[in-house]
mmCIF file with all atom_site columns, C-alpha atoms in Angstrom:
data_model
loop_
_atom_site.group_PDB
_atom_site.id
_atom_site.type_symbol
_atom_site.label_atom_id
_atom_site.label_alt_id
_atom_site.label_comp_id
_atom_site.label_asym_id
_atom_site.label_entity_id
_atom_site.label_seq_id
_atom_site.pdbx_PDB_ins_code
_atom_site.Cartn_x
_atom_site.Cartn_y
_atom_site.Cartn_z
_atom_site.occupancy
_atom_site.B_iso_or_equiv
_atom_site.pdbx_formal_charge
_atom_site.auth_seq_id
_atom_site.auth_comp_id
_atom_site.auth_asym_id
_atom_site.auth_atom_id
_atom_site.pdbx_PDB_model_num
ATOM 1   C CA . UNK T 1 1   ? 0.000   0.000   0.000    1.00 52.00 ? 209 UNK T CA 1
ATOM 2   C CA . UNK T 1 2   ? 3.076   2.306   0.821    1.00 54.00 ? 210 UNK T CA 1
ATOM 3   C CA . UNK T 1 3   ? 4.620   1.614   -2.658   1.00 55.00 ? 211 UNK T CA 1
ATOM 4   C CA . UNK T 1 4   ? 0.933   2.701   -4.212   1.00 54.00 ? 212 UNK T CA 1
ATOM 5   C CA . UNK T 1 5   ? 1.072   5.564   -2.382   1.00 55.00 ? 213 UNK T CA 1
ATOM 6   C CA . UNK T 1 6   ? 4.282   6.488   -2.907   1.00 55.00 ? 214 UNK T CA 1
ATOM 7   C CA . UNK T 1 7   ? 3.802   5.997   -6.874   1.00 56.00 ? 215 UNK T CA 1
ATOM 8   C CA . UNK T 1 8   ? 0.117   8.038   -6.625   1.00 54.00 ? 216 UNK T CA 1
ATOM 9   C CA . UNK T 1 9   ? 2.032   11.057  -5.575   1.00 55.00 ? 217 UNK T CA 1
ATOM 10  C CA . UNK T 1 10  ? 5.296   10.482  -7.868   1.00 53.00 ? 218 UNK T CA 1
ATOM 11  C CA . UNK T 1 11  ? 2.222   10.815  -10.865  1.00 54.00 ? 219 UNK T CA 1
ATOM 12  C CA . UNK T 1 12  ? 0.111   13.140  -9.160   1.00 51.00 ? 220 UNK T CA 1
ATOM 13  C CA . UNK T 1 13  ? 0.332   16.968  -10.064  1.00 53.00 ? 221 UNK T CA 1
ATOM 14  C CA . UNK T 1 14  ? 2.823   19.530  -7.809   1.00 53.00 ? 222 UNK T CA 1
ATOM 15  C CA . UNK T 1 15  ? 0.391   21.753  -7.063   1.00 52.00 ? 223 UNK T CA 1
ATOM 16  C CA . UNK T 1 16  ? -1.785  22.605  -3.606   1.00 55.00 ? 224 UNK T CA 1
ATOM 17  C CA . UNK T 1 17  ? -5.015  20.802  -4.561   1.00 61.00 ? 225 UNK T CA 1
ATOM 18  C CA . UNK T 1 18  ? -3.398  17.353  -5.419   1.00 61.00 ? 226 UNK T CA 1
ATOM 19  C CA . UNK T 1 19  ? -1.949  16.766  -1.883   1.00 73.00 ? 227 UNK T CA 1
ATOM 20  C CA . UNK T 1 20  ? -5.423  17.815  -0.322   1.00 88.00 ? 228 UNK T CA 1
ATOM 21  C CA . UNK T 1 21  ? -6.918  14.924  -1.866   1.00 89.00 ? 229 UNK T CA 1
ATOM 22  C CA . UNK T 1 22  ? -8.388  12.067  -0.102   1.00 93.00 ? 230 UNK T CA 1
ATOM 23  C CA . UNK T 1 23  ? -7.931  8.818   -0.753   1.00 93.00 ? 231 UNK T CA 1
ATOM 24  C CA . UNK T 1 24  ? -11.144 7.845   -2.281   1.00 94.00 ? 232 UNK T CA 1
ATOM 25  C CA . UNK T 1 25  ? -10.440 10.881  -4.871   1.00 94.00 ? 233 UNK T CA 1
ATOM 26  C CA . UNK T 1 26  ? -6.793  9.669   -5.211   1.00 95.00 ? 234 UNK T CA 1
ATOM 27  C CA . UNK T 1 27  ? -8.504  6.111   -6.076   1.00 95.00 ? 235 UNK T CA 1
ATOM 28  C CA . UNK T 1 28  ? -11.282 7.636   -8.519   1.00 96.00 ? 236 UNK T CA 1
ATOM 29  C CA . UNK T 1 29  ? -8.646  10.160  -9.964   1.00 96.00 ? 237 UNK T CA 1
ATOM 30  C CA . UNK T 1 30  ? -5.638  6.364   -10.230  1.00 96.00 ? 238 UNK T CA 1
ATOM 31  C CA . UNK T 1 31  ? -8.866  5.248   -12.382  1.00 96.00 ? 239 UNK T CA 1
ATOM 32  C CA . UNK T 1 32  ? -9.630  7.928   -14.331  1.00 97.00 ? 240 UNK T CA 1
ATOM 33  C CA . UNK T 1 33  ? -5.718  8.147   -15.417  1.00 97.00 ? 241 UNK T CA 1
ATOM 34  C CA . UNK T 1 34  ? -5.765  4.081   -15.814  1.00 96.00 ? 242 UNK T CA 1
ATOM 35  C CA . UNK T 1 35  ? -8.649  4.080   -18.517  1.00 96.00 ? 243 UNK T CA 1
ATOM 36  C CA . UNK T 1 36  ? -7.155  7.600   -20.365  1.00 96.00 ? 244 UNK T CA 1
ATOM 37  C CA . UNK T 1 37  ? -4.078  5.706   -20.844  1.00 96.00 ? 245 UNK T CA 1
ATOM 38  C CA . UNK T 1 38  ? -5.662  2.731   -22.159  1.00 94.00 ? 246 UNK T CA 1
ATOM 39  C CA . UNK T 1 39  ? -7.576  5.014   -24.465  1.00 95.00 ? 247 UNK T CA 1
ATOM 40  C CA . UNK T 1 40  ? -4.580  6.490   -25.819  1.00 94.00 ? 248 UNK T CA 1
ATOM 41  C CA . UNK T 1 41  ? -2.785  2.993   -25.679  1.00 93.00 ? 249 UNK T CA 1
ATOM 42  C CA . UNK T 1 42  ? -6.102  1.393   -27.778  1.00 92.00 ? 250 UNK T CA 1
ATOM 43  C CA . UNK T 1 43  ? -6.133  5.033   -29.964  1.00 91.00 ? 251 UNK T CA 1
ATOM 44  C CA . UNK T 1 44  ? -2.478  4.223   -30.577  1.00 91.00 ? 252 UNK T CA 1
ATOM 45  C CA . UNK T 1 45  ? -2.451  1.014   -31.897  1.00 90.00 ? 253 UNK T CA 1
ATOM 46  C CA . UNK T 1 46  ? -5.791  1.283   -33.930  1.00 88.00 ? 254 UNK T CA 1
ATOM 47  C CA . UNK T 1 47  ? -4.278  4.554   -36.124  1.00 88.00 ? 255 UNK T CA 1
ATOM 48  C CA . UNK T 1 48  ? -0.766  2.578   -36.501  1.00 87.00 ? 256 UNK T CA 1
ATOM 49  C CA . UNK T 1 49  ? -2.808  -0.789  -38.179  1.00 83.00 ? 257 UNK T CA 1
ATOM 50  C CA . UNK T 1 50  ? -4.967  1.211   -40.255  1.00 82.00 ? 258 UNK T CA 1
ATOM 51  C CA . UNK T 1 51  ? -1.672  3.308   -41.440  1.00 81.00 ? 259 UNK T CA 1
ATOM 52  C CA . UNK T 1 52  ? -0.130  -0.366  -42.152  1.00 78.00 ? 260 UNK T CA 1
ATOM 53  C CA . UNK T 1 53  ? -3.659  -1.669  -43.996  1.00 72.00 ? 261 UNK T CA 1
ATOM 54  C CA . UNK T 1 54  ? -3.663  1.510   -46.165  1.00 71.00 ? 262 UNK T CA 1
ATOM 55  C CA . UNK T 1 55  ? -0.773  0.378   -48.872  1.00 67.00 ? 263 UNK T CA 1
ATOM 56  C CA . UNK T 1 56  ? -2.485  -3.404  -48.625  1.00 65.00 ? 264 UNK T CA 1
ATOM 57  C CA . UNK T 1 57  ? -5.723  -2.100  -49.472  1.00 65.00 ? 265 UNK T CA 1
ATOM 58  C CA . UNK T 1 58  ? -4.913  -0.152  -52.303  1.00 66.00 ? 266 UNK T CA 1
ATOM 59  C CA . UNK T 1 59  ? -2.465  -3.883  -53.215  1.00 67.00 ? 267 UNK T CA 1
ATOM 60  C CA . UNK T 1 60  ? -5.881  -5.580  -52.861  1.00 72.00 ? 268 UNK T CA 1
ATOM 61  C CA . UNK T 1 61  ? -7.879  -3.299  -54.921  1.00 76.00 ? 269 UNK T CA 1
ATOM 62  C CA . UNK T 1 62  ? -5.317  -3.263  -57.848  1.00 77.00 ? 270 UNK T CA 1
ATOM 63  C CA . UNK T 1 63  ? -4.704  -6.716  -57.919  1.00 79.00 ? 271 UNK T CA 1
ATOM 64  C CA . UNK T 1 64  ? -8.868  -6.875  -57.726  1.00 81.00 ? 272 UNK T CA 1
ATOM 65  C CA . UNK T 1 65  ? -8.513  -4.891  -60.960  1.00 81.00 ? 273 UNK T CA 1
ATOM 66  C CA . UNK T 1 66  ? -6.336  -7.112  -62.639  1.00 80.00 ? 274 UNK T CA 1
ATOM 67  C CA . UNK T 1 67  ? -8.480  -10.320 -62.160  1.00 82.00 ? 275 UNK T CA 1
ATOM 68  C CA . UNK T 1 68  ? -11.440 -8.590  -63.467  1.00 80.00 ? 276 UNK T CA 1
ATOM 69  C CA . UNK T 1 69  ? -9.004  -7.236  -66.572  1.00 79.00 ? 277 UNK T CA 1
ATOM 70  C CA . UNK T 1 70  ? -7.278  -11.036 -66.751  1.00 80.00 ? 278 UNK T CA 1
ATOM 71  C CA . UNK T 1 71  ? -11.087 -12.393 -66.555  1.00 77.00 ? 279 UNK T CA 1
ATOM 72  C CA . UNK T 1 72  ? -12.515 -10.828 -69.251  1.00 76.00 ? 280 UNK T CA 1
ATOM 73  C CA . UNK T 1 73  ? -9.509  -11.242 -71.286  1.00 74.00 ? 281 UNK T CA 1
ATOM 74  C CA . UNK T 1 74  ? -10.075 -14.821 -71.193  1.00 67.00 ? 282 UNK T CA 1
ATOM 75  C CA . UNK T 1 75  ? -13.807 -14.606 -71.359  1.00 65.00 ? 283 UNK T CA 1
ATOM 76  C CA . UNK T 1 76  ? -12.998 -13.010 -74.689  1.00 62.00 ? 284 UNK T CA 1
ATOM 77  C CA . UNK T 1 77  ? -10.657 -15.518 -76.006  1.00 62.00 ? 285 UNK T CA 1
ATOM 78  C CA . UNK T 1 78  ? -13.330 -18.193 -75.148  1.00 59.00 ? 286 UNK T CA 1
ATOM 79  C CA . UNK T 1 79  ? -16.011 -16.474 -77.070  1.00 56.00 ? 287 UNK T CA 1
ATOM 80  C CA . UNK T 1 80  ? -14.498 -15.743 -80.378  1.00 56.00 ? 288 UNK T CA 1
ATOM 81  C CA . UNK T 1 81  ? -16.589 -17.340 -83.157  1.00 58.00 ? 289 UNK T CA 1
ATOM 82  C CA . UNK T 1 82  ? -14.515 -20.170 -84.764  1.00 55.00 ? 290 UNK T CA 1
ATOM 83  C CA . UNK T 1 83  ? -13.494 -19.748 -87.892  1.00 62.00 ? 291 UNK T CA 1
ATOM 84  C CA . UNK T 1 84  ? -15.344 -21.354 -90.708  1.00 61.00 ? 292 UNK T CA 1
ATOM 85  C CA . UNK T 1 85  ? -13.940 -24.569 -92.213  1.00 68.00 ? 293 UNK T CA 1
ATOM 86  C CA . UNK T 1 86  ? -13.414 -23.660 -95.930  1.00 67.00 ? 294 UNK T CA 1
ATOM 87  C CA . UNK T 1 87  ? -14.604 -26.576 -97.925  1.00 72.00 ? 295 UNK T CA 1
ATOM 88  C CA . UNK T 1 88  ? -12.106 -27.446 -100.587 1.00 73.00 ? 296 UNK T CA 1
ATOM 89  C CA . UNK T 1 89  ? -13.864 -28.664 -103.640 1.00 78.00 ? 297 UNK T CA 1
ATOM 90  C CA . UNK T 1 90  ? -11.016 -29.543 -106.063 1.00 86.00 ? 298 UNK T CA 1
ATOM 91  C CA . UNK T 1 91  ? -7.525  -31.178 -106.209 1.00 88.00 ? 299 UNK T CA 1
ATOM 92  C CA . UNK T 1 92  ? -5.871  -27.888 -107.359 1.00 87.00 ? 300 UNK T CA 1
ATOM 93  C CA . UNK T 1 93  ? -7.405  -25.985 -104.482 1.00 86.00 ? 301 UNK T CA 1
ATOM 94  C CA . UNK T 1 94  ? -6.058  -28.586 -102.148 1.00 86.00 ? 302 UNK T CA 1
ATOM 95  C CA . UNK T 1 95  ? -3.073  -28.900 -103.812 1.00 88.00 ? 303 UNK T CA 1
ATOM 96  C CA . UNK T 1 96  ? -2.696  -24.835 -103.323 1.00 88.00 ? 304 UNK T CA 1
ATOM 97  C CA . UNK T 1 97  ? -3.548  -24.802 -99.471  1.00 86.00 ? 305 UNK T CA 1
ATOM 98  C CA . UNK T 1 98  ? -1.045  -27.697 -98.657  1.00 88.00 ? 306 UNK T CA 1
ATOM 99  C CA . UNK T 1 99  ? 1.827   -25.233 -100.809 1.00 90.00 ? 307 UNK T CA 1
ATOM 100 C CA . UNK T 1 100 ? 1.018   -22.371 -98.642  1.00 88.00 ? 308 UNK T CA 1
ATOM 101 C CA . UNK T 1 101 ? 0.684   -24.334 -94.953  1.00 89.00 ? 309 UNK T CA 1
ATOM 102 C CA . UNK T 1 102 ? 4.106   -26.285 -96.167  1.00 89.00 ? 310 UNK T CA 1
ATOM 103 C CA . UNK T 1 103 ? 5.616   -22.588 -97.050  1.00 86.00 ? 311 UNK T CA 1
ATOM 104 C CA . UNK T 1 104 ? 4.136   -21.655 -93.099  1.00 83.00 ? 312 UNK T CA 1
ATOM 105 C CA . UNK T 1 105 ? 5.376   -24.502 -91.516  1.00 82.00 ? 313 UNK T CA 1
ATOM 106 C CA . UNK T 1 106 ? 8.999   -23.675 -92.946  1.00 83.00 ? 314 UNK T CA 1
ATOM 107 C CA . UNK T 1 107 ? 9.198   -20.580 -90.805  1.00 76.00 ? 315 UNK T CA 1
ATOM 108 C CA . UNK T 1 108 ? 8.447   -22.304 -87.822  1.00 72.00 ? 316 UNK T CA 1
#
């Protein structure tokens, strides 16, 4: 109880008023400065993760952006018409497409 005391008037104010308090106002007032600093403790903390959140956030939303761009990217590639089978009626039309594809396939 002496060490209590002893830290009680190490925190209290230097002036006139703070040594005329009794002890149930010394108590009350050991409260009071309990919760304010676990206020400003809570306050504290609270500011420094949302500070820290901020740059993930704005992570989160661009990388939200580029799914939706990648998504619709691929929804387009799955949704192109295919391309219509040309129907090769004679030997010198075939004879022609296999010349080109062959003249293709050499670059690759």
């Amino acid at each position: 109880a002496k060490a209590a005391a002893a830290k009680m008037t190490a925190t209290a104010p230097k002036n006139s008023s703070a040594a005329a308090l009794s002890r149930g106002q010394r108590k009350r007032q050991a409260k009071k400065d309990k919760y304010l600093q676990k206020q400003k403790f809570i306050t504290m903390t609270t500011s420094t993760l949302q500070k820290q959140q901020q740059p993930t956030k704005r992570m989160d939303d661009l990388n939200s952006i580029r799914e939706a761009l990648l998504g619709t990217i691929h929804e387009n590639e799955e949704y192109h018409e295919p391309q219509s089978k040309t129907v090769i009626k004679s030997n010198k039309a075939k004879q022609y497409l296999i010349a080109k594809e062959m003249t293709q396939f050499q670059f690759i």
